Coordinates of C-alpha atoms in Angstrom, one line a residue:
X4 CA 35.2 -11.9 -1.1
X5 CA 32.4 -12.0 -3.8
X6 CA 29.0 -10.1 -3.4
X7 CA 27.2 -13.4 -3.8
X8 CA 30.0 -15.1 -1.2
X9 CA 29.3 -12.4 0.9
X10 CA 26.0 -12.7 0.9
X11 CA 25.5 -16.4 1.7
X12 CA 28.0 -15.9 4.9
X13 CA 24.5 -13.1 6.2
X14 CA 22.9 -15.9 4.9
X15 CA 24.9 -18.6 7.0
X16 CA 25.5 -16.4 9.6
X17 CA 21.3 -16.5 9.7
X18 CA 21.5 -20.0 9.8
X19 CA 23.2 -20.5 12.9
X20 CA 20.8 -18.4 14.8
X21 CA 18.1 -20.0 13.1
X22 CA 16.3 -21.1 16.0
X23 CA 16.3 -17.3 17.6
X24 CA 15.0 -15.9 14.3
X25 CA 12.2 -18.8 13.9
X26 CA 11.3 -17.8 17.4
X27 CA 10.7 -14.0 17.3
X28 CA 8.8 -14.5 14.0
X29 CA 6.4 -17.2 15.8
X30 CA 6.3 -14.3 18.7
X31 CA 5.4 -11.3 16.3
X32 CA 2.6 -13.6 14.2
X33 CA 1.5 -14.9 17.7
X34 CA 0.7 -11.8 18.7
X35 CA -1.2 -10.6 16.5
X36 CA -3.2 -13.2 16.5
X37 CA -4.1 -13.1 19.9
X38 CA -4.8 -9.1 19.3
X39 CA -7.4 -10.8 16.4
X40 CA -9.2 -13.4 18.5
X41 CA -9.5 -10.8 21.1
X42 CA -10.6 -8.0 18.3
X43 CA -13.4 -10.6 16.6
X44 CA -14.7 -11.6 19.9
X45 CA -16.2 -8.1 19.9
X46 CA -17.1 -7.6 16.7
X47 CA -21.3 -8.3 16.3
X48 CA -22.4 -6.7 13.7
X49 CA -21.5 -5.2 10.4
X50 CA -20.7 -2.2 11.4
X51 CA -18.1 -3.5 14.0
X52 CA -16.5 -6.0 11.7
X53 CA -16.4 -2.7 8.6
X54 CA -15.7 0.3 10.4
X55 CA -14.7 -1.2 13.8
X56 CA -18.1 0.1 15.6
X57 CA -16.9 3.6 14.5
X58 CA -15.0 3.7 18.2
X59 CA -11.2 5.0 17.2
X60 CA -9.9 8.0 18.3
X61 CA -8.2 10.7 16.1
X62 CA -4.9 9.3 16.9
X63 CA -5.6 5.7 17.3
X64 CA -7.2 5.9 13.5
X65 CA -3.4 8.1 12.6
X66 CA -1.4 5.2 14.3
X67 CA -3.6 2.4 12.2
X68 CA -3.5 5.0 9.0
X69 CA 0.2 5.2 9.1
X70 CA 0.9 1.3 10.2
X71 CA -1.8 0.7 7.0
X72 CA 0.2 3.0 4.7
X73 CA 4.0 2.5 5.6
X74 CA 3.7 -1.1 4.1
X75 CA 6.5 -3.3 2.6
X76 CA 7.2 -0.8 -0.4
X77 CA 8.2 2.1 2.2
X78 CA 10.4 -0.1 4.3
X79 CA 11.7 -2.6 2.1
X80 CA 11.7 -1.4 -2.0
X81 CA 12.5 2.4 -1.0
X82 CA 15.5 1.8 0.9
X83 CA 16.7 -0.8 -1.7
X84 CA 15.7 2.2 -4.6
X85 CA 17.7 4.4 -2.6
X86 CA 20.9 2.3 -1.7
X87 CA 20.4 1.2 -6.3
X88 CA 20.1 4.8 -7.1
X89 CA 20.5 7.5 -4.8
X90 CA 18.5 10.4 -5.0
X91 CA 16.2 9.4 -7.6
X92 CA 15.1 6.5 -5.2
X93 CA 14.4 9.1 -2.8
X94 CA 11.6 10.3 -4.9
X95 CA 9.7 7.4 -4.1
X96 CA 9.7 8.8 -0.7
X97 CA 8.7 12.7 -1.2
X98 CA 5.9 11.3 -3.7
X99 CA 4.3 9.4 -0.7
X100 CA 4.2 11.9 1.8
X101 CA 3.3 14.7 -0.4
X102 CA -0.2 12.7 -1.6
X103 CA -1.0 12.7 2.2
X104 CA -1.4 16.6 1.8
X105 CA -3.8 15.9 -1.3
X106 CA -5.8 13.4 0.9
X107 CA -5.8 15.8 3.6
X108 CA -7.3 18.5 1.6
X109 CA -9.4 16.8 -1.2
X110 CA -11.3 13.9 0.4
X111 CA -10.8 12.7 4.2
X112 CA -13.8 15.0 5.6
X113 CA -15.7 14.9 2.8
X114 CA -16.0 10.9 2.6
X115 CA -15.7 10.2 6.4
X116 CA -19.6 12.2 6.0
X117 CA -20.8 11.1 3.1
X118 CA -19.9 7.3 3.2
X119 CA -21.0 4.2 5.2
X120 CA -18.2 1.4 4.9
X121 CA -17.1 1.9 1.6
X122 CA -16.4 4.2 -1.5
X123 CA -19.8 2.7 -3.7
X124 CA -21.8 4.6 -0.5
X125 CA -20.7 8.0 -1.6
X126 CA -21.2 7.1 -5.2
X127 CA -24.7 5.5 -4.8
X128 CA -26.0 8.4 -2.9
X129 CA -26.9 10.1 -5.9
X130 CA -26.7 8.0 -8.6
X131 CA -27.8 4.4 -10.4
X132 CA -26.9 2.1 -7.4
X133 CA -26.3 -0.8 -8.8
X134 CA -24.3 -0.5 -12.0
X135 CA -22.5 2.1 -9.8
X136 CA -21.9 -0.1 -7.0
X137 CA -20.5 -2.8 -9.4
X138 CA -18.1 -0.7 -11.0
X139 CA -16.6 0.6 -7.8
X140 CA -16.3 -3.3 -6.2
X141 CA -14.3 -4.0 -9.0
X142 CA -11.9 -1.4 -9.4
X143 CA -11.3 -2.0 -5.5
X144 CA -10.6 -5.2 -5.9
X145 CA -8.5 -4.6 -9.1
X146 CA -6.1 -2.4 -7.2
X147 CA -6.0 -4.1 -3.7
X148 CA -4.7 -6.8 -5.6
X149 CA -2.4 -4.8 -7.3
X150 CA -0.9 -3.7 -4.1
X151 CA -1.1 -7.0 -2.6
X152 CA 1.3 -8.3 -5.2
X153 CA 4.4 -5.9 -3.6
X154 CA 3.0 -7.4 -0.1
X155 CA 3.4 -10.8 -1.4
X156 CA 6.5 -10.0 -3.2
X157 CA 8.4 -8.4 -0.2
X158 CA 7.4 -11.3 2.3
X159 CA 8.7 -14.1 -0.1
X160 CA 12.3 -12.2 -0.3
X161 CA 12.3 -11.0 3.6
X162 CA 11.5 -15.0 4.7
X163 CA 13.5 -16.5 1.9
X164 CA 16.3 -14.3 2.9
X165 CA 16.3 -14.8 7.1
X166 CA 15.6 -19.0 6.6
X167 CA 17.8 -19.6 3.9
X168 CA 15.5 -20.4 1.3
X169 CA 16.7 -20.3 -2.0
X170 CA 14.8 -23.1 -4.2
X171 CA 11.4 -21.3 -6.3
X172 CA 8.9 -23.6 -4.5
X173 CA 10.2 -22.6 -0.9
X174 CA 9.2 -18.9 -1.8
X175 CA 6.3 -19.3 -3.3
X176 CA 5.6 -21.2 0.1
X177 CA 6.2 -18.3 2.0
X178 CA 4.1 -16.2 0.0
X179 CA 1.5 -18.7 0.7
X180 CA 1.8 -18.8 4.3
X181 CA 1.5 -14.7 4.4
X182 CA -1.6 -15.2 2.4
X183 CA -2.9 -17.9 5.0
X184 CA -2.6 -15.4 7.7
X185 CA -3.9 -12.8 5.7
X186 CA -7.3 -14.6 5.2
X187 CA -7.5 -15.9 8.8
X188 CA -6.6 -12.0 10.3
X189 CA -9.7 -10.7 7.9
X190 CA -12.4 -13.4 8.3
X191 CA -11.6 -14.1 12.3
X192 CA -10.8 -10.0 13.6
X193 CA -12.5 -7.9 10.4
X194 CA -11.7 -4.2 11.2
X195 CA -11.7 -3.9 14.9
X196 CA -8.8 -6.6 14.7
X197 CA -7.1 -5.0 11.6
X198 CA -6.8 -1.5 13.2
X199 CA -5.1 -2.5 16.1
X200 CA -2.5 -4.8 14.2
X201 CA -1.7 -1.7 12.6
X202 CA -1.5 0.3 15.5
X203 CA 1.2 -2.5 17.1
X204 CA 2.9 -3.0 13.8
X205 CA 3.3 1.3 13.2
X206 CA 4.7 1.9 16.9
X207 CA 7.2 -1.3 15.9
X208 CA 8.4 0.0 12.7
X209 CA 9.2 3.3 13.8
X210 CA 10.8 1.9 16.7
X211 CA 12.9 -0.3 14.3
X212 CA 13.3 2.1 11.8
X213 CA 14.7 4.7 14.5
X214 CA 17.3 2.4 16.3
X215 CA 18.7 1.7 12.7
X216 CA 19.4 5.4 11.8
X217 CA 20.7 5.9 15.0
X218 CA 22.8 2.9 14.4
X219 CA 24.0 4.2 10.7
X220 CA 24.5 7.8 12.0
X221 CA 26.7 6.2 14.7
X222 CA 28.8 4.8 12.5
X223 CA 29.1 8.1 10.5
X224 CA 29.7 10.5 13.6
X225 CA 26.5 11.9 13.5
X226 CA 28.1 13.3 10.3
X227 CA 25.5 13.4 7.3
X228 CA 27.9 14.7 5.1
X229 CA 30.4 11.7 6.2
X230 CA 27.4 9.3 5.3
X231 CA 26.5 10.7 2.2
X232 CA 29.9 10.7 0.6
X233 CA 30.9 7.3 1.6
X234 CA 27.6 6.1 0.2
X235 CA 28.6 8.4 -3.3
X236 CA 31.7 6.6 -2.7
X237 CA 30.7 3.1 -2.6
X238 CA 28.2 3.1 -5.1
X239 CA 30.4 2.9 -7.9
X240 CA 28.4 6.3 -9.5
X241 CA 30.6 8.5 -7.5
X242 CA 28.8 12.4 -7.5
X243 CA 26.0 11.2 -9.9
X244 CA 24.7 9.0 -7.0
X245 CA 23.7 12.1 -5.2
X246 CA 22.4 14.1 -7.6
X247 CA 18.8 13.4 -9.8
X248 CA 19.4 11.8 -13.1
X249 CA 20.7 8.2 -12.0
X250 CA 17.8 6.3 -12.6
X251 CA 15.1 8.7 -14.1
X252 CA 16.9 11.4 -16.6
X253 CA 19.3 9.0 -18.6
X254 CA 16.7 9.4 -22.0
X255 CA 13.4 11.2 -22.8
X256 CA 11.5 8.2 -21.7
X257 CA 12.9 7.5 -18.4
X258 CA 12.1 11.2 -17.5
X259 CA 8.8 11.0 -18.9
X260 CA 8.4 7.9 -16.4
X261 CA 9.4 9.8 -13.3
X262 CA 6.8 12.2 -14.4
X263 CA 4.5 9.5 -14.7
X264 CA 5.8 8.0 -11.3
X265 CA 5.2 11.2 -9.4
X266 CA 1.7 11.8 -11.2
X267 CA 1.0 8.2 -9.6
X268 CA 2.1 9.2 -6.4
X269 CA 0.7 12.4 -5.4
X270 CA -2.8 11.4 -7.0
X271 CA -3.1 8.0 -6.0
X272 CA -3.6 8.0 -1.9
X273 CA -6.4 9.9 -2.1
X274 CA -8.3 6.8 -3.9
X275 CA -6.5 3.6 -2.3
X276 CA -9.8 1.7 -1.2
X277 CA -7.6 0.8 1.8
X278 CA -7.4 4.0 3.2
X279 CA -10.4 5.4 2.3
X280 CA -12.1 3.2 4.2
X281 CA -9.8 4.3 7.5
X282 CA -11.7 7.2 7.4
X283 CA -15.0 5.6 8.2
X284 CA -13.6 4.1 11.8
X285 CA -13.9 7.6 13.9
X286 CA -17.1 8.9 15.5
X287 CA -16.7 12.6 13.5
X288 CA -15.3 14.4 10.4
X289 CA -13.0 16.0 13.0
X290 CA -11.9 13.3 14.1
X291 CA -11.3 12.2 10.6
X292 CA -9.3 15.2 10.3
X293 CA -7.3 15.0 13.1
X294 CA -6.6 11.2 12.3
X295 CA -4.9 12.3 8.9
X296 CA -2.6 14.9 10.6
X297 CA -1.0 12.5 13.3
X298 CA -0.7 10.0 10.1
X299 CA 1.7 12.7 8.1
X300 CA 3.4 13.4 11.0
X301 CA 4.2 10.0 11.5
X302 CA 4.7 9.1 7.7
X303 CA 6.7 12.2 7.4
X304 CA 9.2 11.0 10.7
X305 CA 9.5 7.8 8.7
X306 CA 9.9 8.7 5.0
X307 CA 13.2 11.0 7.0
X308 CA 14.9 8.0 8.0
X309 CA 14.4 6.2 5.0
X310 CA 17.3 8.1 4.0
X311 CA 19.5 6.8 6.6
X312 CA 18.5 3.3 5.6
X313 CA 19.2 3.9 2.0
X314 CA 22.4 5.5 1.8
X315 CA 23.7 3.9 5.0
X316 CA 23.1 0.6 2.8
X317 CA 24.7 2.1 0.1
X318 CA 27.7 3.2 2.5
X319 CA 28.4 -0.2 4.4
X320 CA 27.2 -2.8 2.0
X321 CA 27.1 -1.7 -1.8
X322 CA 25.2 -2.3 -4.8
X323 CA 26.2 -5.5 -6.1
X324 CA 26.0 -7.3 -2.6
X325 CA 22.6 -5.7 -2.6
X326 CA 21.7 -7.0 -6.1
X327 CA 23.5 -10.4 -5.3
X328 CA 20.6 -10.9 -2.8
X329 CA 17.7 -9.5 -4.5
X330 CA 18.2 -7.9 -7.9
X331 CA 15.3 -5.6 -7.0
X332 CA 17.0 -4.3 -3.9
X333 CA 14.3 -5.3 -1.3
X334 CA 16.9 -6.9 1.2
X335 CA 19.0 -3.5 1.2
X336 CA 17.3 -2.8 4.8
X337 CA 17.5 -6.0 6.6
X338 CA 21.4 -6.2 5.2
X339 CA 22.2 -3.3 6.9
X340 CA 20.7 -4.5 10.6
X341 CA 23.1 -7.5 10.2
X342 CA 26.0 -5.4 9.5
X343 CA 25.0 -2.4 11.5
X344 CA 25.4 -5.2 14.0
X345 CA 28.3 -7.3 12.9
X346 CA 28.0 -9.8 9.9
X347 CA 29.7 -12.7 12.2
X348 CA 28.2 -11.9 15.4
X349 CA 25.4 -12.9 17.5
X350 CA 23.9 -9.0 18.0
X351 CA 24.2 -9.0 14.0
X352 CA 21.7 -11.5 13.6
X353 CA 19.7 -10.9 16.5
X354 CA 19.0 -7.3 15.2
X355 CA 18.5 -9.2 11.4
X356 CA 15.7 -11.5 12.9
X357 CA 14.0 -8.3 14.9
X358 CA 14.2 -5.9 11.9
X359 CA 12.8 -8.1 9.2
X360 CA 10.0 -9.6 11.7
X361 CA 9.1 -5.8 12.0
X362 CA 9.4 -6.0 8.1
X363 CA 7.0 -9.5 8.4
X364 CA 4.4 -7.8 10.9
X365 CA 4.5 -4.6 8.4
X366 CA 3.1 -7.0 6.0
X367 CA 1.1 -8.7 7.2
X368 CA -1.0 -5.9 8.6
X369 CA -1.3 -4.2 5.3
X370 CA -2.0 -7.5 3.5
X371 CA -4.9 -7.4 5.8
X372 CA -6.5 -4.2 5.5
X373 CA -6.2 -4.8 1.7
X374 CA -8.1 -7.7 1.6
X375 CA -10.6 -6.3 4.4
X376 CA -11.1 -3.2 1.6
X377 CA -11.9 -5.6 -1.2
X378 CA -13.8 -7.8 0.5
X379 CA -15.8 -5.6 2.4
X380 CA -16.6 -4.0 -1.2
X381 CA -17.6 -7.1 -2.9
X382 CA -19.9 -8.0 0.3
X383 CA -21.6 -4.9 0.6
X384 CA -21.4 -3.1 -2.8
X385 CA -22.0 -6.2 -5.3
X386 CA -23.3 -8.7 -2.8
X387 CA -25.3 -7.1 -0.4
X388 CA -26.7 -4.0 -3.0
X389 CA -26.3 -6.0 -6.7
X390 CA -26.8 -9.5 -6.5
X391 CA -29.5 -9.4 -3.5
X392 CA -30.8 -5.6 -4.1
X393 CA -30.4 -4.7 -0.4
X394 CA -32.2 -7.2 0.8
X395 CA -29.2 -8.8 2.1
X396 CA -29.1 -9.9 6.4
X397 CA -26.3 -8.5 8.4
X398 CA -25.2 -11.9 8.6
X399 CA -25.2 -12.8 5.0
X400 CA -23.3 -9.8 4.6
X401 CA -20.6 -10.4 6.8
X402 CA -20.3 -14.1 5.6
X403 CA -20.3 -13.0 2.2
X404 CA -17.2 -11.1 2.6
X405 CA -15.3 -14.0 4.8
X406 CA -15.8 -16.1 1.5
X407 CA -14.8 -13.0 -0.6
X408 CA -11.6 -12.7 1.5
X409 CA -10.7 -16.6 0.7
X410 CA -11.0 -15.8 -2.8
X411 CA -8.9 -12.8 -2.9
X412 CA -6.5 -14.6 -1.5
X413 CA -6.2 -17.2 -3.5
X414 CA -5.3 -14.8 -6.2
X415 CA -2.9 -13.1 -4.4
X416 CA -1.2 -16.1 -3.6
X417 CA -0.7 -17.0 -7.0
X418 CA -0.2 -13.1 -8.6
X419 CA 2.0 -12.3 -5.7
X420 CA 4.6 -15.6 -6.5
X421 CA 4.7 -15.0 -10.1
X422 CA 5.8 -10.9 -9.3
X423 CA 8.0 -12.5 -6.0
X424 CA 11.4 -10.6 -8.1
X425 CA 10.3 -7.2 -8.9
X426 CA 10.9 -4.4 -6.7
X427 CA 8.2 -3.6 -4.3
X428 CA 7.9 0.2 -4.1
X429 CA 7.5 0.2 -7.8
X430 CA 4.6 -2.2 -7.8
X431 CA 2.7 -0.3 -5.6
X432 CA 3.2 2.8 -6.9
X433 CA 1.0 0.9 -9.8
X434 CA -1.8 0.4 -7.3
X435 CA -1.2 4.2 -6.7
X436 CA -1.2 4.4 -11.2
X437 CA -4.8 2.5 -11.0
X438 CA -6.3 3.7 -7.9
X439 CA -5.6 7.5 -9.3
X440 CA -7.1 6.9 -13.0
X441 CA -10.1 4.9 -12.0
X442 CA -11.1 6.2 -7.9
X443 CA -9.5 9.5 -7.7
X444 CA -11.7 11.4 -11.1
X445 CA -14.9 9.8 -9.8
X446 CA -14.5 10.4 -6.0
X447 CA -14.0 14.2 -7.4
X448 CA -16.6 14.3 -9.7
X449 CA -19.1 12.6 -7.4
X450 CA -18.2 15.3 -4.4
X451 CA -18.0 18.9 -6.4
X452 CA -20.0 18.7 -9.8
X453 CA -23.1 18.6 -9.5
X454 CA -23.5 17.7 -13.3
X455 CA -21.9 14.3 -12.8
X456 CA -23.8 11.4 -13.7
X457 CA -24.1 7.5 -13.1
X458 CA -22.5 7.2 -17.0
X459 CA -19.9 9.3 -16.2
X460 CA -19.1 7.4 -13.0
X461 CA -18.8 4.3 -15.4
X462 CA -16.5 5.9 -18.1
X463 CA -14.2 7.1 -15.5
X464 CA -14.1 4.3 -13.3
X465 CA -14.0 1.7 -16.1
X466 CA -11.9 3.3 -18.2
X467 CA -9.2 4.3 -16.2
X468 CA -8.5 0.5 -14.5
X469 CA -9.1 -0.7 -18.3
X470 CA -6.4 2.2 -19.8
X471 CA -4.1 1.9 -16.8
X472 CA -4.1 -1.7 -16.5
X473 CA -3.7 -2.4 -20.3
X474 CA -0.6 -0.5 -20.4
X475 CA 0.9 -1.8 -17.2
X476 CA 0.6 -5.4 -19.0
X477 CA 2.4 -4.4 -22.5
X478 CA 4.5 -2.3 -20.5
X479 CA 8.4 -3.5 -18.9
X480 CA 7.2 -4.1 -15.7
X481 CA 5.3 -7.5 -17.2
X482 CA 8.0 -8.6 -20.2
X483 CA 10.8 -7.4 -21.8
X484 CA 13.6 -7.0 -19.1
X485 CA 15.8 -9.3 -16.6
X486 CA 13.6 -7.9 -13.9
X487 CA 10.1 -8.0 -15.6
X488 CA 7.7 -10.1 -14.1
X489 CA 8.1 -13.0 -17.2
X490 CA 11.6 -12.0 -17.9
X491 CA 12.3 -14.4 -21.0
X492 CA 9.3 -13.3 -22.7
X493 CA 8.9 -10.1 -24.3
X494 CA 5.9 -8.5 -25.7
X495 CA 5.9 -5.1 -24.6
X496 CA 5.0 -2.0 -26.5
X497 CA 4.5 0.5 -24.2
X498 CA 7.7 2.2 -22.9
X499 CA 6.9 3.4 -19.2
X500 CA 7.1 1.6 -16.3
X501 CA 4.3 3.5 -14.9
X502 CA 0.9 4.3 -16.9
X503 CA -0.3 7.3 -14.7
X504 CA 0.8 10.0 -17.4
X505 CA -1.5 8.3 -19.4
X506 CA -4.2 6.7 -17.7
X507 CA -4.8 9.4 -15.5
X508 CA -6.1 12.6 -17.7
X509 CA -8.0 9.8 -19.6
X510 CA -9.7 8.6 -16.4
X511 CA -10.7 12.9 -15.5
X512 CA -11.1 12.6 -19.3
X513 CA -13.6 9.7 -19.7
X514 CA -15.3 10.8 -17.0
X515 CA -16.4 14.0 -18.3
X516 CA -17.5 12.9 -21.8
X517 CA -19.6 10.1 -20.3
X518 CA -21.2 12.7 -18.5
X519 CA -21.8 15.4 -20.8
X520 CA -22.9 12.7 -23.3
X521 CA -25.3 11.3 -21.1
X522 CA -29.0 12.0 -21.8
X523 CA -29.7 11.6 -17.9
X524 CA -30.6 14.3 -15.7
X525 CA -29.2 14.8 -11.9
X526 CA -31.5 15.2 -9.4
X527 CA -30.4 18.3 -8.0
X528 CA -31.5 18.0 -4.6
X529 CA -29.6 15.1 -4.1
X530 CA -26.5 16.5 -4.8
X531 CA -27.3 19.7 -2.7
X532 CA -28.4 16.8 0.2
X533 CA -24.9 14.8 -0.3
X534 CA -22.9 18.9 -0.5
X535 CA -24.3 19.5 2.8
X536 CA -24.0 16.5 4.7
X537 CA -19.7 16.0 3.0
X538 CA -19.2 19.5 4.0
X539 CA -20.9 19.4 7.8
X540 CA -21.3 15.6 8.4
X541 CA -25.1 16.0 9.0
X542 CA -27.0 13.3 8.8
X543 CA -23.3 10.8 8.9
X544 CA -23.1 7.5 9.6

């Protein structure tokens, strides 16, 4: 039997237990929005419907960190890079946990005290509030929409995949319906409701995630050794599958892009607008702190088994029935629930329609605290602060980021069904390229030099999303290959897939010559005010 026979029998199989699988998606989506009437029924002010009235504990805010970070890329594209390529797709992986430990370190305390609701507060404290308030609004929105796109992109393949749909317009109807929800979860629950779709959605995945590497190690004895030679085996690559090289190390340039690809990684979670506004939902910097460790615990637990799901994809399935469903590899995961549980049985597709409605609540949840980040920036850093100079009701406010959450989505909507082929974890790890040139250097700069200026802010912030996202458009990602975004076009120049080599010294770069070349003076006890209060949250929100 052919891949692509192969896989329209999952996908027939699916079909007869349509009804089942229809059901437990209505039940997952259902609930959550129950948890989000209930959620915005509380929320009164703007502090609730930001930060969630500041009221999660340490390990709630870990649970909702972890449910907010482990998004579609984690489950979905790094199991499919790993059953593709092996050990390179691994990376993916290590690169995600290890920028937890640079988060940890570098900014979680420090911006839990010095912030309100969003990254402009710390960068207004002591500098030119509105041109720097503009600039950070828009590089949040620039890369929640970035990571929205592998959102979008995952949710078209996962629903495409579990109904049968296999016409263009049918996808790009799912990826419409997630971005309905999306906007409803925001404007109806705002944080409060957010968080604790996360929180259900993390304690699902690693519940779903678990019971599959038990499943996949069951089938291998308990016997890694077993698992990782069949997977060798089956992948056509034989010992090169298990060993680094297979997808990053075949030229110059495609080592040069893991480089750039683990720059991304490690730098970018410490200025994803998503998270970094987590950090404002507990009562205290400890708290803050404590949040962060449960969250790499639990990310660290999951990233683990991610290695079950990849090479126990690669071991019972194989590459080209992979490709044959999704030439980016996102279906590798829910592939192997249906035949972990048996391709032509009834426990095969009851255990497809659970694992990919985890996969469809995993989505949604981070769809919506990406578009809670981006509007909550436009409403109070260019609404509330630009356009109406803080003069701005609580209540204009809030309504000003419902309608800024209908917008975004809009976009998304449309971005995410042109980008509804490419593989997921690597279009997030270019939200991690952007969010690292263009957040990271001024977050940084704005925290431990006291030299740092509003034009420096502006350099950096500016021209790292300008550098980063100018490359990732003349780049392969956009044109040039089967699996680019506009694959029969080609007007690429720049050879990466990833721009964070590039973009991200000339963000730190920028950054510094807009400062030094700056004729304006710091106020120095501002900066001693804002060192004090990151360092011992006096005088916090």
């Amino acid at each position: 039997m052919s891949p692509a026979q192969h896989t329209l029998l999952a996908a027939g199989e699916a079909s007869e237990h349509r009804t089942l699988i229809v059901t437990l998606f209505a039940v997952f989506v259902a609930a959550t929005l129950v948890i989000t009437v209930w959620a915005g029924r509380q929320t009164k002010d703007a502090a609730d419907f930001y930060a969630g009235g500041r009221q999660f504990t340490g390990f709630q805010n870990g649970l909702a960190v972890s449910g907010d970070y482990m998004s579609a890329a984690s489950f979905l594209g790094i199991a499919g890079a790993i059953a593709l390529f092996g050990y390179d797709g691994f990376l993916y992986s290590i690169g995600f946990l290890v920028a937890w430990l640079v988060a940890l370190l570098l900014v979680a305390e420090p911006l839990r005290n010095s912030g309100r609701y969003t990254m402009g507060d710390v960068l207004a404290y002591r500098m030119r509030q509105r041109p720097v308030r503009t600039a950070a609004g828009v590089s949040t929105i620039v890369v929640s929409i970035f990571y929205l796109l592998a959102q979008m992109a995952g949710a078209g393949v996962l629903v495409s995949l579990l109904l049968g749909i296999t016409s263009d317009g049918g996808k790009i109807g799912v990826v419409a319906l997630v971005g309905v929800l999306m906007i409803v979860y925001v404007t109806i629950g705002g944080m409060k409701g957010t968080t604790w779709v996360q929180m259900v959605k993390a304690v699902l995945l690693i519940i779903g995630a678990l019971l599959l590497t038990f499943l996949v190690l069951l089938k291998f004895h308990f016997n890694v050794s077993e698992l990782l030679g069949r997977a060798a085996d089956n992948s056509g690559k034989g010992s090169a599958f298990l060993e680094p090289g297979l997808k990053y190390g075949a030229t110059g340039t495609t080592k040069l892009d893991f480089l750039s690809l683990g720059l991304a990684l490690v730098l970018g979670t410490a200025g994803l607008p998503h998270i970094l506004i987590r950090f404002y939902t507990v009562p205290t910097a400890k708290a803050a702190r404590k949040s962060v460790i449960w969250a790499i615990g639990l990310i660290g637990a999951f990233y683990l088994m991610t290695l079950a799901l990849g090479f126990g994809a690669a071991a019972l399935i194989g590459p080209d029935e992979i490709t044959a469903s999704n030439k980016a590899g996102n279906t590798a995961a829910p592939l192997l629930a249906l035949h972990l549980g048996g391709v032509d049985s009834t426990w095969g597709a009851v255990l497809l329609a659970t694992i990919s409605a985890v996969a469809f609540a995993t989505i949604l949840a981070v769809v919506a605290g990406l578009t809670l980040a981006s509007s909550s920036s436009f409403a109070h850093d260019i609404y509330a602060n630009v356009i109406k100079k803080g003069r701005a009701s609580e209540k204009q406010e809030i309504n000003a980021a419902r309608y800024a959450t209908v917008g975004i989505g809009a976009v998304s909507i449309l971005l995410g069904a042109l980008s509804r082929d490419l593989n997921v974890a690597g279009l997030v790890a270019l939200a991690f390229a952007v969010a690292a040139s263009a957040n990271l250097p001024t977050i940084l700069y704005s925290l431990f030099w006291k030299r740092f200026t509003t034009a420096g802010a502006l350099w950096s912030i500016y021209g790292g999303l300008v550098t980063a996202v100018g490359l990732v458009l003349f780049s392969p990602v956009v044109s040039g290959k089967p699996t680019s975004m506009f694959p029969d076009a080609d007007f690429h120049w720049f050879p990466l897939e990833n721009p964070g080599i590039i973009s991200i010294p000339v963000g730190f770069l920028l950054g510094a010559v807009g400062t030094l070349l700056s004729k304006e003076v710091p106020d120095p006890g501002k900066y001693a005010e804002l060192e004090v209060r990151s360092l011992t949250g006096t005088g916090a929100h």
